Coordinates of C-alpha atoms and ligand atoms in Angstrom, one line a residue:
Chain G
M1 CA -17.8 2.0 9.1
L2 CA -16.9 -0.6 6.8
E3 CA -18.8 -1.4 3.5
F4 CA -20.0 -4.9 4.5
E5 CA -21.3 -3.5 8.1
R6 CA -23.2 -0.9 6.6
D7 CA -26.2 -3.1 5.7
L8 CA -26.2 -4.4 9.0
D9 CA -26.1 -1.0 10.7
E10 CA -29.1 0.1 8.6
L11 CA -30.9 -3.2 10.2
R12 CA -29.7 -2.1 13.7
E13 CA -31.3 1.3 13.2
H14 CA -34.3 0.1 12.0
I15 CA -34.7 -2.5 15.1
A16 CA -33.8 0.6 17.5
E17 CA -36.6 2.7 15.8
L18 CA -39.3 -0.3 16.2
E19 CA -37.9 -0.6 19.8
R20 CA -39.1 2.8 20.6
D21 CA -42.5 2.4 18.8
A22 CA -43.1 -1.0 20.1
G23 CA -45.6 -0.9 23.4
A24 CA -45.6 -3.0 26.0
D25 CA -47.5 -5.6 24.5
P26 CA -45.5 -8.5 23.5
N27 CA -48.2 -9.6 20.9
S28 CA -48.4 -6.3 19.0
Q29 CA -47.7 -6.4 15.4
V30 CA -44.7 -4.1 15.9
A31 CA -43.0 -6.7 18.3
R32 CA -43.8 -9.8 16.1
E33 CA -42.0 -7.7 13.3
L34 CA -39.2 -6.5 15.8
A35 CA -38.3 -10.2 16.6
V36 CA -38.3 -11.1 12.9
L37 CA -36.0 -8.5 12.2
Q38 CA -33.6 -9.3 15.4
L39 CA -33.3 -12.9 14.0
E40 CA -32.4 -11.6 10.6
L41 CA -29.6 -9.4 12.2
E42 CA -28.2 -12.2 13.8
T43 CA -28.3 -14.4 10.8
R44 CA -26.9 -12.0 8.5
T45 CA -24.0 -10.9 10.9
A46 CA -23.5 -14.6 11.5
D47 CA -23.2 -15.3 7.9
I48 CA -20.7 -12.4 7.0
F49 CA -18.3 -12.9 9.8
A50 CA -18.5 -16.5 8.8
H51 CA -17.4 -15.9 5.2
L52 CA -14.7 -12.8 5.8
T53 CA -12.5 -12.4 3.0
P54 CA -8.8 -11.6 4.0
W55 CA -9.4 -8.0 2.9
Q56 CA -12.4 -7.8 5.2
R57 CA -10.3 -8.9 7.9
V58 CA -7.5 -6.4 7.1
Q59 CA -10.3 -3.8 7.5
L60 CA -11.6 -5.0 10.7
A61 CA -8.2 -5.4 12.3
R62 CA -7.7 -1.9 11.2
H63 CA -11.5 -0.7 12.0
A64 CA -11.2 3.1 13.8
Q65 CA -13.1 1.9 16.5
R66 CA -11.3 -1.3 17.0
P67 CA -9.9 -1.5 20.7
H68 CA -6.4 -0.8 21.1
T69 CA -3.5 -1.6 23.8
Q70 CA -4.6 0.9 26.0
D71 CA -8.4 0.0 25.8
Y72 CA -7.4 -4.0 26.6
L73 CA -5.1 -2.5 29.6
D74 CA -7.8 -0.5 30.8
R75 CA -9.9 -3.7 31.2
L76 CA -7.4 -6.4 32.0
C77 CA -5.4 -4.9 34.6
S78 CA -6.0 -3.2 37.5
D79 CA -3.2 -0.3 37.8
F80 CA -1.7 0.4 34.8
T81 CA 1.4 2.5 35.5
E82 CA 2.8 3.8 32.3
L83 CA 6.5 4.3 32.0
H84 CA 7.9 6.6 29.7
G85 CA 11.3 6.8 27.4
D86 CA 14.4 5.0 26.5
R87 CA 16.7 6.8 28.4
R88 CA 18.7 7.4 25.3
F89 CA 17.0 9.9 23.0
A90 CA 12.9 10.3 23.5
D91 CA 9.6 9.1 24.3
D92 CA 7.7 7.4 21.6
P93 CA 3.8 7.5 22.2
S94 CA 3.5 4.8 19.4
V95 CA 4.5 2.7 21.9
I96 CA 3.1 2.3 25.6
A97 CA 4.7 0.1 28.3
G98 CA 4.7 0.2 31.8
L99 CA 4.0 -2.0 35.2
A100 CA 0.5 -3.2 35.9
T101 CA -1.5 -5.9 38.1
F102 CA -2.9 -9.0 36.0
E103 CA -4.8 -11.7 37.5
G104 CA -3.0 -10.3 41.1
R105 CA 0.2 -10.6 39.7
S106 CA 2.6 -8.0 38.8
V107 CA 3.6 -7.9 35.2
I108 CA 5.2 -5.7 32.8
V109 CA 2.9 -4.7 29.6
V110 CA 4.1 -3.5 26.4
G111 CA 2.2 -2.6 23.1
H112 CA 2.2 -0.7 20.1
Q113 CA -0.4 2.4 20.5
K114 CA -2.3 3.8 17.8
G115 CA -4.6 6.8 17.8
R116 CA -8.3 7.0 17.5
S117 CA -8.6 10.8 16.2
T118 CA -6.6 12.4 13.5
A119 CA -4.6 14.3 15.9
E120 CA -3.8 11.5 18.2
N121 CA -2.8 9.3 15.4
V122 CA -0.5 12.1 14.1
E123 CA 1.0 12.1 17.7
R124 CA 1.1 8.3 17.9
N125 CA 2.5 8.1 14.2
F126 CA -0.3 5.6 13.6
G127 CA 1.2 3.1 15.7
M128 CA 4.5 2.9 13.6
A129 CA 7.3 2.7 16.2
H130 CA 10.3 4.7 15.9
P131 CA 13.9 3.0 17.4
E132 CA 13.4 5.0 20.7
G133 CA 10.1 3.2 20.8
F134 CA 11.5 0.0 20.8
R135 CA 14.3 0.6 22.9
K136 CA 11.8 1.8 25.6
A137 CA 10.4 -1.9 25.0
L138 CA 14.0 -3.1 25.7
R139 CA 14.6 -1.3 28.9
L140 CA 11.1 -2.7 30.4
F141 CA 12.1 -6.2 29.2
D142 CA 15.6 -6.0 31.0
M143 CA 13.2 -4.6 34.3
A144 CA 11.1 -7.8 33.7
E145 CA 14.0 -9.8 34.0
R146 CA 15.8 -8.2 36.8
F147 CA 12.7 -8.3 38.6
G148 CA 11.5 -11.7 37.8
R149 CA 8.4 -10.2 36.3
P150 CA 6.4 -11.8 33.3
V151 CA 5.9 -9.8 30.1
L152 CA 2.6 -9.2 28.2
T153 CA 2.9 -7.3 24.9
F154 CA 0.2 -6.4 22.4
L155 CA 0.9 -5.9 18.9
D156 CA -0.7 -3.4 16.6
T157 CA 0.9 -1.6 13.8
P158 CA 1.3 -1.3 10.4
G159 CA 4.8 -1.7 10.8
A160 CA 7.8 0.2 12.2
S161 CA 8.5 3.6 10.9
P162 CA 10.5 3.7 7.7
T163 CA 11.6 7.4 7.8
L164 CA 15.2 8.8 7.2
D165 CA 15.4 9.5 11.0
D166 CA 14.5 6.1 11.9
E167 CA 17.2 5.0 9.6
K168 CA 19.6 7.2 11.0
R169 CA 18.8 6.0 14.6
G170 CA 19.0 2.5 13.6
Q171 CA 15.7 1.1 13.1
S172 CA 17.3 -2.3 11.9
W173 CA 19.1 -2.4 15.0
A174 CA 16.6 -1.6 17.4
I175 CA 14.2 -4.5 16.1
A176 CA 16.8 -7.1 15.8
E177 CA 18.1 -6.3 19.7
N178 CA 14.6 -6.7 20.8
M179 CA 14.3 -10.0 19.1
A180 CA 17.7 -11.3 20.6
R181 CA 16.3 -10.0 23.9
L182 CA 12.9 -11.4 23.8
A183 CA 14.3 -14.7 22.7
R184 CA 16.4 -15.5 25.6
L185 CA 14.5 -13.4 28.3
R186 CA 14.8 -15.5 31.7
V187 CA 10.7 -14.8 32.3
P188 CA 7.6 -15.9 30.6
V189 CA 6.5 -13.9 27.6
I190 CA 3.1 -13.9 25.8
V191 CA 2.4 -12.0 22.8
T192 CA -1.0 -11.1 21.7
V193 CA -1.8 -9.8 18.2
I194 CA -4.8 -7.6 18.9
G195 CA -5.0 -5.6 15.6
E196 CA -2.6 -5.3 12.7
G197 CA 0.7 -7.3 13.1
G198 CA 2.8 -5.6 10.3
S199 CA 6.4 -7.1 9.6
G200 CA 9.5 -6.4 11.7
G201 CA 7.8 -3.6 13.7
A202 CA 5.5 -6.3 15.0
L203 CA 7.9 -8.8 15.6
A204 CA 10.2 -6.7 17.5
L205 CA 7.4 -7.3 20.3
G206 CA 6.5 -10.4 19.0
V207 CA 9.1 -13.3 20.2
G208 CA 7.5 -15.0 23.2
D209 CA 6.2 -18.3 24.6
R210 CA 3.1 -18.4 23.4
V211 CA 1.4 -16.1 20.5
L212 CA -2.2 -15.4 20.3
M213 CA -4.1 -13.5 18.0
L214 CA -7.7 -12.0 18.2
E215 CA -9.9 -13.6 15.7
H216 CA -10.3 -10.7 13.3
A217 CA -6.6 -9.6 13.7
I218 CA -3.7 -10.1 10.7
Y219 CA -0.2 -10.5 11.2
S220 CA 1.8 -10.5 7.9
V221 CA 5.4 -10.5 6.5
A222 CA 4.5 -7.0 5.3
S223 CA 1.4 -4.4 5.1
P224 CA -0.6 -5.5 2.3
E225 CA 0.2 -2.2 0.6
A226 CA 3.9 -2.8 1.0
A227 CA 3.9 -6.1 -0.1
A228 CA 1.6 -5.1 -3.3
A229 CA 4.4 -2.4 -3.4
I230 CA 6.7 -5.1 -3.7
I231 CA 5.1 -7.9 -5.8
W232 CA 2.9 -5.7 -8.0
R233 CA 4.9 -2.6 -7.9
S234 CA 1.9 -0.6 -6.6
S235 CA 0.0 -0.7 -3.3
D236 CA -3.3 -0.4 -5.3
H237 CA -3.0 -4.3 -5.3
A238 CA -3.3 -4.3 -1.4
E239 CA -6.3 -6.5 -1.8
E240 CA -4.7 -9.1 -3.7
A241 CA -1.9 -9.2 -1.5
A242 CA -3.8 -9.9 1.3
A243 CA -5.6 -12.9 -0.1
A244 CA -2.1 -14.1 -1.1
L245 CA -0.3 -13.6 1.9
G246 CA -2.3 -16.0 4.2
L247 CA -2.5 -13.4 7.0
T248 CA -5.5 -14.2 9.2
A249 CA -5.6 -15.8 12.3
P250 CA -7.3 -19.0 11.0
D251 CA -4.6 -19.3 8.4
L252 CA -1.9 -18.9 10.6
L253 CA -3.1 -21.1 13.5
R254 CA -3.2 -23.8 10.7
A255 CA 0.1 -22.9 9.6
G256 CA 1.4 -23.5 13.2
L257 CA 2.5 -20.3 13.3
I258 CA 0.7 -18.9 16.2
D259 CA -0.8 -20.8 19.2
R260 CA -4.4 -19.6 19.9
V261 CA -7.1 -17.7 18.1
V262 CA -9.0 -15.7 20.6
P263 CA -12.7 -15.4 19.7
E264 CA -14.2 -12.1 19.2
P265 CA -17.8 -10.8 20.0
E266 CA -20.2 -11.1 17.5
G267 CA -19.8 -8.1 14.8
G268 CA -15.9 -7.9 15.8
A269 CA -14.1 -6.8 18.9
H270 CA -15.0 -2.8 18.4
R271 CA -18.8 -3.7 18.7
D272 CA -18.1 -4.8 22.3
F273 CA -14.7 -4.0 24.0
D274 CA -15.8 -5.7 27.4
S275 CA -16.4 -8.9 25.9
A276 CA -13.3 -8.9 23.7
A277 CA -11.2 -8.3 26.6
A278 CA -12.8 -10.7 29.0
N279 CA -12.1 -13.4 26.3
L280 CA -8.6 -12.6 25.9
R281 CA -8.3 -12.4 29.8
A282 CA -9.3 -15.8 30.2
E283 CA -6.7 -17.3 27.7
L284 CA -4.1 -15.1 29.1
A285 CA -4.7 -16.0 32.7
R286 CA -4.9 -19.8 32.0
M287 CA -1.5 -19.4 30.0
L288 CA 0.3 -17.1 32.2
E289 CA -0.4 -19.4 35.0
E290 CA 1.1 -22.4 33.3
L291 CA 4.3 -20.7 31.9
C292 CA 4.9 -19.2 35.5
A293 CA 5.0 -22.7 37.0
Q294 CA 8.0 -23.6 34.7
N295 CA 11.6 -24.0 35.2
V296 CA 12.9 -20.8 33.5
D297 CA 15.7 -23.0 31.5
D298 CA 13.2 -25.2 30.3
L299 CA 11.0 -22.2 29.2
I300 CA 13.9 -20.3 27.0
N301 CA 14.7 -23.8 25.7
A302 CA 10.9 -24.6 24.5
R303 CA 10.9 -20.7 23.3
Y304 CA 14.1 -21.4 20.9
A305 CA 12.4 -24.7 19.8
K306 CA 9.0 -23.3 19.3
F307 CA 10.9 -20.5 16.5
R308 CA 13.3 -23.0 15.6
A309 CA 10.3 -25.0 14.1
M310 CA 8.8 -22.0 12.2
G311 CA 9.6 -22.7 8.4
E312 CA 9.1 -25.2 5.9
H313 CA 12.2 -26.3 3.4
Q314 CA 12.7 -29.6 1.6
Q315 CA 16.0 -31.5 0.6
A316 CA 17.0 -31.5 -3.0
P317 CA 20.2 -32.8 -4.5
A318 CA 22.9 -30.0 -4.6
V319 CA 22.5 -28.4 -8.1
Chain U
M1 CA 39.9 -15.5 -7.2
A2 CA 37.8 -17.4 -9.1
V3 CA 36.1 -14.8 -11.8
R4 CA 32.6 -15.8 -13.3
R5 CA 30.6 -14.0 -15.9
R6 CA 26.9 -14.6 -14.1
G7 CA 25.0 -11.5 -12.4
G8 CA 27.0 -8.4 -11.5
V9 CA 28.1 -5.5 -13.7
Q10 CA 26.0 -5.3 -16.9
S11 CA 28.3 -5.9 -20.0
Y12 CA 28.6 -3.0 -22.5
P13 CA 26.2 -3.3 -25.3
D14 CA 28.4 -1.8 -28.4
V15 CA 31.6 -3.4 -27.3
P16 CA 33.1 -6.8 -28.2
V17 CA 31.1 -9.1 -25.4
D18 CA 32.3 -9.0 -22.0
L19 CA 35.4 -7.0 -22.7
W20 CA 34.2 -3.8 -21.0
V21 CA 31.9 -3.4 -17.8
T22 CA 29.8 -0.3 -16.8
C23 CA 29.7 0.5 -13.1
R24 CA 26.3 0.2 -11.5
K25 CA 26.9 3.3 -9.2
C26 CA 28.6 5.9 -11.5
G27 CA 28.6 4.3 -14.9
G28 CA 32.0 4.6 -15.6
M29 CA 33.6 2.0 -18.1
H30 CA 36.3 -0.1 -17.1
Y31 CA 38.4 -2.4 -19.0
R32 CA 37.4 -6.1 -17.7
P33 CA 40.5 -7.6 -16.9
E34 CA 41.7 -4.8 -15.1
F35 CA 38.4 -4.3 -13.3
E36 CA 38.7 -8.0 -12.2
A37 CA 42.1 -7.6 -10.9
A38 CA 40.9 -5.0 -8.8
L39 CA 38.4 -7.3 -7.2
R40 CA 35.7 -5.7 -9.0
V41 CA 36.4 -2.3 -7.1
C42 CA 35.5 0.4 -9.3
P43 CA 38.4 3.1 -9.9
S44 CA 36.3 5.8 -10.3
C45 CA 34.2 5.8 -7.2
N46 CA 35.0 2.9 -5.3
Y47 CA 31.8 1.2 -5.6
H48 CA 32.7 -2.5 -4.4
D49 CA 30.7 -4.6 -7.0
R50 CA 28.5 -7.6 -6.1
L51 CA 30.2 -10.9 -6.1
D52 CA 28.5 -14.4 -6.0
A53 CA 29.2 -16.9 -3.0
A54 CA 31.9 -18.5 -4.7
E55 CA 33.7 -15.5 -5.6
R56 CA 33.3 -14.1 -1.8
I57 CA 34.5 -17.1 -0.4
A58 CA 37.5 -17.4 -2.6
L59 CA 38.2 -14.0 -1.4
L60 CA 37.8 -14.6 2.2
L61 CA 39.2 -18.3 3.2
D62 CA 42.9 -18.7 3.2
D63 CA 42.4 -21.7 0.7
P64 CA 39.0 -22.0 -1.0
G65 CA 39.9 -25.6 -1.6
E66 CA 39.6 -26.4 1.6
F67 CA 35.8 -24.8 2.2
R68 CA 33.4 -27.8 3.2
E69 CA 29.8 -27.0 2.4
I70 CA 26.9 -28.0 4.6
D71 CA 23.4 -28.2 4.1
A72 CA 23.8 -27.7 0.3
D73 CA 20.7 -29.9 -0.1
V74 CA 18.1 -27.5 1.9
T75 CA 16.0 -25.9 -0.4
A76 CA 12.6 -23.7 -0.5
A77 CA 8.9 -25.2 -0.1
D78 CA 6.0 -23.3 -1.1
P79 CA 3.9 -23.1 1.9
L80 CA 1.6 -20.5 0.5
G81 CA 1.2 -22.2 -3.2
F82 CA 2.4 -18.6 -3.9
R83 CA 1.9 -16.9 -7.1
R84 CA 2.9 -13.7 -8.6
P85 CA 1.4 -12.0 -11.7
S86 CA 4.9 -13.0 -13.4
G87 CA 4.6 -16.6 -12.3
S88 CA 4.3 -19.2 -9.4
Y89 CA 6.9 -19.5 -6.6
V90 CA 7.8 -22.8 -7.6
D91 CA 9.1 -21.6 -10.6
R92 CA 11.0 -18.6 -9.5
V93 CA 12.7 -21.0 -7.2
A94 CA 13.3 -23.3 -10.2
K95 CA 14.7 -20.3 -12.2
A96 CA 17.1 -19.1 -9.4
R97 CA 18.5 -22.8 -8.9
A98 CA 19.5 -22.9 -12.7
L99 CA 20.7 -19.4 -12.7
T100 CA 23.0 -19.9 -9.8
S101 CA 23.5 -23.6 -9.1
R102 CA 22.6 -23.2 -5.7
N103 CA 19.7 -24.4 -3.6
E104 CA 19.2 -21.5 -1.6
A105 CA 20.0 -17.8 -1.3
I106 CA 22.8 -18.5 1.3
V107 CA 26.1 -20.9 0.8
C108 CA 27.2 -22.2 4.4
G109 CA 29.9 -24.3 5.4
I110 CA 33.5 -24.3 7.2
G111 CA 36.9 -23.3 6.1
P112 CA 40.1 -21.9 7.4
L113 CA 40.6 -18.1 8.0
H114 CA 44.0 -17.2 9.3
G115 CA 44.7 -21.0 10.2
R116 CA 41.3 -21.2 12.2
P117 CA 38.1 -22.9 10.8
V118 CA 35.3 -20.5 10.8
A119 CA 31.8 -21.1 10.0
L120 CA 31.0 -19.1 6.9
G121 CA 27.4 -18.5 5.6
V122 CA 27.4 -16.0 2.2
M123 CA 24.4 -14.9 0.7
E124 CA 23.8 -15.5 -3.0
F125 CA 22.2 -12.4 -4.3
G126 CA 21.6 -13.9 -7.5
F127 CA 19.1 -16.4 -5.7
I128 CA 15.6 -14.4 -5.5
A129 CA 17.9 -11.0 -4.8
G130 CA 19.2 -12.9 -1.5
S131 CA 15.6 -12.9 -0.1
M132 CA 15.2 -14.7 3.2
G133 CA 12.8 -17.4 3.5
S134 CA 12.3 -20.6 5.5
A135 CA 15.0 -22.8 3.7
T136 CA 17.5 -19.6 3.8
G137 CA 16.6 -19.5 7.6
E138 CA 16.8 -23.1 8.4
K139 CA 20.4 -22.7 7.0
I140 CA 21.7 -19.7 8.7
T141 CA 20.1 -21.1 12.0
R142 CA 21.9 -24.4 11.3
L143 CA 25.0 -22.7 10.7
F144 CA 24.7 -20.9 14.0
E145 CA 24.1 -24.0 15.9
H146 CA 26.9 -25.9 14.3
A147 CA 29.3 -23.2 15.2
L148 CA 27.9 -23.3 18.7
R149 CA 28.4 -27.3 18.6
H150 CA 31.8 -27.2 17.5
G151 CA 33.0 -23.9 19.2
L152 CA 33.6 -22.1 15.9
P153 CA 33.4 -18.2 15.4
V154 CA 30.7 -17.3 12.5
I155 CA 31.3 -14.9 9.7
T156 CA 28.0 -14.1 7.8
V157 CA 27.8 -12.0 4.5
T158 CA 24.9 -10.4 3.7
A159 CA 23.4 -9.5 0.3
S160 CA 19.8 -9.3 0.5
G161 CA 16.3 -7.7 -0.4
G162 CA 15.0 -8.7 2.9
A163 CA 12.3 -11.3 3.7
R164 CA 10.8 -13.5 1.1
Q165 CA 7.4 -12.2 0.4
D166 CA 6.3 -15.3 -1.6
E167 CA 6.4 -17.5 1.7
G168 CA 4.2 -14.9 3.9
L169 CA 4.7 -14.7 7.8
F170 CA 6.8 -18.1 7.1
A171 CA 9.4 -15.5 5.8
L172 CA 9.1 -13.1 8.7
M173 CA 9.6 -15.4 11.2
Q174 CA 12.9 -16.3 9.9
M175 CA 14.0 -12.9 11.5
A176 CA 13.2 -14.4 14.9
R177 CA 14.3 -17.4 14.3
T178 CA 17.9 -16.6 13.1
T179 CA 18.3 -13.8 15.7
A180 CA 17.4 -16.4 18.3
A181 CA 20.2 -18.5 16.9
A182 CA 22.7 -15.9 16.7
A183 CA 21.9 -15.0 20.5
R184 CA 22.5 -18.2 21.8
L185 CA 25.9 -18.5 20.0
G186 CA 26.8 -15.0 21.9
E187 CA 25.7 -16.5 25.5
A188 CA 28.6 -19.2 24.6
G189 CA 31.0 -16.5 23.8
L190 CA 31.6 -17.4 20.4
P191 CA 32.0 -14.4 18.2
H192 CA 29.7 -13.6 15.1
I193 CA 31.2 -11.2 12.5
C194 CA 28.9 -10.0 9.9
V195 CA 30.0 -8.2 6.7
M196 CA 27.0 -6.1 5.1
A197 CA 27.5 -6.2 1.4
D198 CA 25.5 -4.4 -1.2
P199 CA 22.6 -4.4 -0.8
T200 CA 21.4 -5.4 2.7
L201 CA 17.9 -4.5 3.2
A202 CA 14.7 -4.8 5.9
G203 CA 14.6 -8.1 7.2
V204 CA 18.1 -9.4 6.8
T205 CA 19.5 -5.9 8.1
A206 CA 16.9 -6.1 11.0
S207 CA 17.5 -9.7 12.3
F208 CA 20.4 -11.7 12.6
A209 CA 23.1 -9.1 10.8
A210 CA 22.3 -6.4 13.1
V211 CA 22.9 -8.3 16.5
A212 CA 26.6 -9.5 15.4
D213 CA 29.4 -8.6 17.8
I214 CA 31.3 -6.8 14.7
I215 CA 29.6 -5.5 11.8
V216 CA 31.6 -4.5 8.9
G217 CA 30.2 -2.8 6.0
E218 CA 31.7 -2.7 2.4
P219 CA 32.5 0.5 0.5
G220 CA 29.3 2.0 -1.1
A221 CA 27.1 -1.1 -0.1
T222 CA 23.6 0.0 0.3
I223 CA 22.4 -0.8 3.8
R224 CA 19.2 0.2 5.0
F225 CA 15.6 -0.9 6.8
A226 CA 13.0 0.4 4.4
G227 CA 13.5 -0.4 0.7
S228 CA 12.1 2.3 -1.6
R229 CA 9.2 0.5 -2.8
V230 CA 8.1 -0.1 0.9
V231 CA 8.7 3.3 1.8
Q232 CA 6.4 4.2 -1.1
G233 CA 3.5 1.9 -0.1
T234 CA 3.7 2.8 3.3
L235 CA 4.0 6.5 3.3
R236 CA 2.6 6.9 -0.3
R237 CA 5.4 9.5 -0.9
R238 CA 9.2 8.7 -2.8
A239 CA 11.7 7.4 -0.6
P240 CA 14.1 10.0 0.4
V241 CA 16.9 10.3 -2.2
E242 CA 20.0 10.1 0.6
D243 CA 21.8 7.2 -0.6
H244 CA 22.0 5.2 2.6
T245 CA 25.8 3.9 1.7
A246 CA 28.0 1.9 4.6
E247 CA 29.8 5.1 4.9
W248 CA 26.5 7.1 6.1
V249 CA 25.3 4.1 8.2
L250 CA 28.9 4.1 9.8
R251 CA 28.5 7.8 10.4
Q252 CA 25.2 7.0 12.3
G253 CA 27.0 4.7 14.7
M254 CA 25.6 1.5 13.3
L255 CA 28.6 0.1 11.7
D256 CA 31.8 -0.9 13.4
L257 CA 33.9 -0.3 10.4
V258 CA 34.0 0.2 6.7
V259 CA 36.6 -1.9 4.8
P260 CA 38.2 -2.0 1.5
R261 CA 37.7 -5.4 -0.1
R262 CA 41.4 -6.0 -0.6
E263 CA 41.9 -5.8 3.2
L264 CA 38.8 -7.8 4.2
R265 CA 40.2 -11.1 4.7
E266 CA 43.3 -9.5 6.8
T267 CA 40.8 -7.4 9.0
L268 CA 38.2 -10.4 9.6
G269 CA 41.3 -12.6 10.9
R270 CA 42.7 -10.2 13.1
V271 CA 39.2 -9.3 14.7
I272 CA 38.6 -13.0 15.0
G273 CA 42.0 -13.4 16.7
H274 CA 41.0 -11.0 19.2
L275 CA 37.4 -12.4 20.2
A276 CA 37.5 -16.0 19.4
P277 CA 38.0 -18.3 22.3
A278 CA 41.9 -19.0 23.0
E279 CA 41.3 -23.0 22.4
A280 CA 40.0 -22.3 18.7
A281 CA 43.4 -21.1 17.9
A282 CA 44.7 -24.6 17.5
P283 CA 42.7 -25.8 15.0
A284 CA 44.4 -29.5 15.9
R285 CA 42.3 -29.0 19.3
V286 CA 39.3 -27.6 17.8
T287 CA 38.9 -30.9 15.5
A288 CA 39.6 -33.2 18.7
K289 CA 36.7 -31.2 20.4
A290 CA 34.5 -31.5 17.6
A291 CA 35.0 -35.2 17.5
R292 CA 33.6 -35.5 21.0
V293 CA 30.4 -33.6 20.5
Ligands
LIG1 ZN1 31.9 3.5 -10.2

C-alpha cells in the first residue's frame, strides 16, 4: 500500500466496521456517523487524487495491485489466444501477445506483462523485455499486416532489459526494428500506456496511429531511477527526476505527445479493474472504428506526420 | 584532413602544450604530429580516437570544400524548462554552442563520395555528448527526407550518449521519428549506411542507426544499449565489465563490418556503389532530377 493511500484505507476500514454495527434503522446514531464518514472518504480521496504529485503517480503506475496487460485482455477481449515465441531464440514471458476478439473484430494484441507475486515477477523479469520478447511482438505485427488485422498494444515496463545477454542478442536492434515496422505497418495500430511507459523498451511497442494513457500511467524517456542516475549520478534522486521529466498523462497530453487520457476509477485503476477496463474499452472501440474506416495509405501517411510533429526546436543563426 | 585541438585526446600536463597525447583507452603516450598523421588511431591499441564533425567530414568526402551544409540554423528549444543541479538546459545548450561552434549535436549536408552526391549526417559528440534532442531529431529526419526527395543515399556517423534527458519524452520520441524517416527511405530503395563511432549508445544505437542497411563499426568504438549508469540505476548493481567494443558487437552478429579509419572512405564508396540506384551514379542526372522535385 502506498503512503498516501494509508489514511484513506484506515478510514475505509472504520467505515466497514460501522457498517457491520449499523442496524436497519437509517436514523440511528451509527448510520448518521457512517454517512458523515463516507462523505469524508469521498472528499479526501477526491482531494488527494486531484493533487497527485508526479512521484505519487509513479507509485500508482507501479502499484503492485495495478491491473496489468493480462487483466485488461481478460476484460476487453472475449477469446484471447496467447501465442508464444519469436521462432528464433526463445519465448519471453515479459511480453504477451496473441489473437483476440475485441468488439466483434479479430485483433492482434501485444503487451508488456509484469507479475504480481515475486515469483511471477522474476519469471516475467518485472516486465523488462528481452530482444526475443520484442521479436515475438514483431512476428505478430507481421502477421497482423498479412491478415489485415488491427493491432492493440499495451505498455507497462520499467524499460527494456539491460543485461549483457540482452546486449549480446541485440537489444538496440530489436527495439529499432520494431519501431521501424510499426511506423510503416499497413493496419491500424492503437497504443495504450496502462502503467509504466519506460524508455525505448516501451517505445518498441509504442508507435501507432493513436497513443492513449491511463490517467495515472507514466511515460518517460528513462525510468525516474535511470534518469536520476544519469542526471544526479544517483538513483536516490528519483523523486526529483520524476518531477522534472514531465512524465504524467496530463503533462504529456498538454505537450501533444499523446492523444487521450483515459480516466481511472476513484482511487486508481487498482481499486476497480472492471471500471478501468470499461473506460478503456469505450475509447478503444471508438478509435478503432474510426481508424478501420480509413484508407491504408492515408493511415500510414498520417501516422508518419503524427510522429514527425513530435519535437520542439527553434531557429538560430549558424554559429 | 583538418586538424583541430578541441575535445578528443587529453594533452599531457607535464610536457610542452599539445606536443604529446595520451590514448583514452590504453593510456599510451604519442607524439602528436605522428598521432594526427595516423588519423588519430592509437599505434599501441588501435583505438580510433573521437573526431569532431568537421574532421569526420574531411575524412569521408572526396572534397570537403564541396560539402554543402543544410539546416545549420536548427537548434534546441527547452520544452520542459529543464534544470539540472549543475545548471539550466538553456545554459548547457549555450555552452555547447560556444564549445563546438555548432547549433546542434549533428551536422548534416550534401557532398561528393566517389564522385556521387550523398546525404551525410555526422554527430558532434562535443555538443552535449552527442545526445539526441528534438532539434537533433529534426535534423536527422530532414536529412532522410531530403535524401528521399533527391534520390540520394544516406550516410550517418553516430557518436552519442543517447536520448537527451533534459527534453523528457520529447527526446524519446526522436527515436520513433528518426527511425520512421529511415524506414521510409528504405521503402524508396535508397540505401542508408551507418558508421557507429565511439561511443554509440542507448537511444541512438536503438533507433535510426540500428535500422541502417549496412552498419560499420569503428575499431574499438563502444557500442551498446544500456550505459553503465543506467544499468546501475535500474538493476542497482554495477554494469558488467565487458567492453562492448565494435569487434565484440560484430562477433554477436549485429554489425556488418569493422573498418579501419584509413579505409573508411574507400569502403563506404564501394558499398554505396553496389546499393545506390543506378541513376544516382551519374551526378549530372541526379542534379537534373533534384531540380525537378
Ligand atoms: Zn591506445
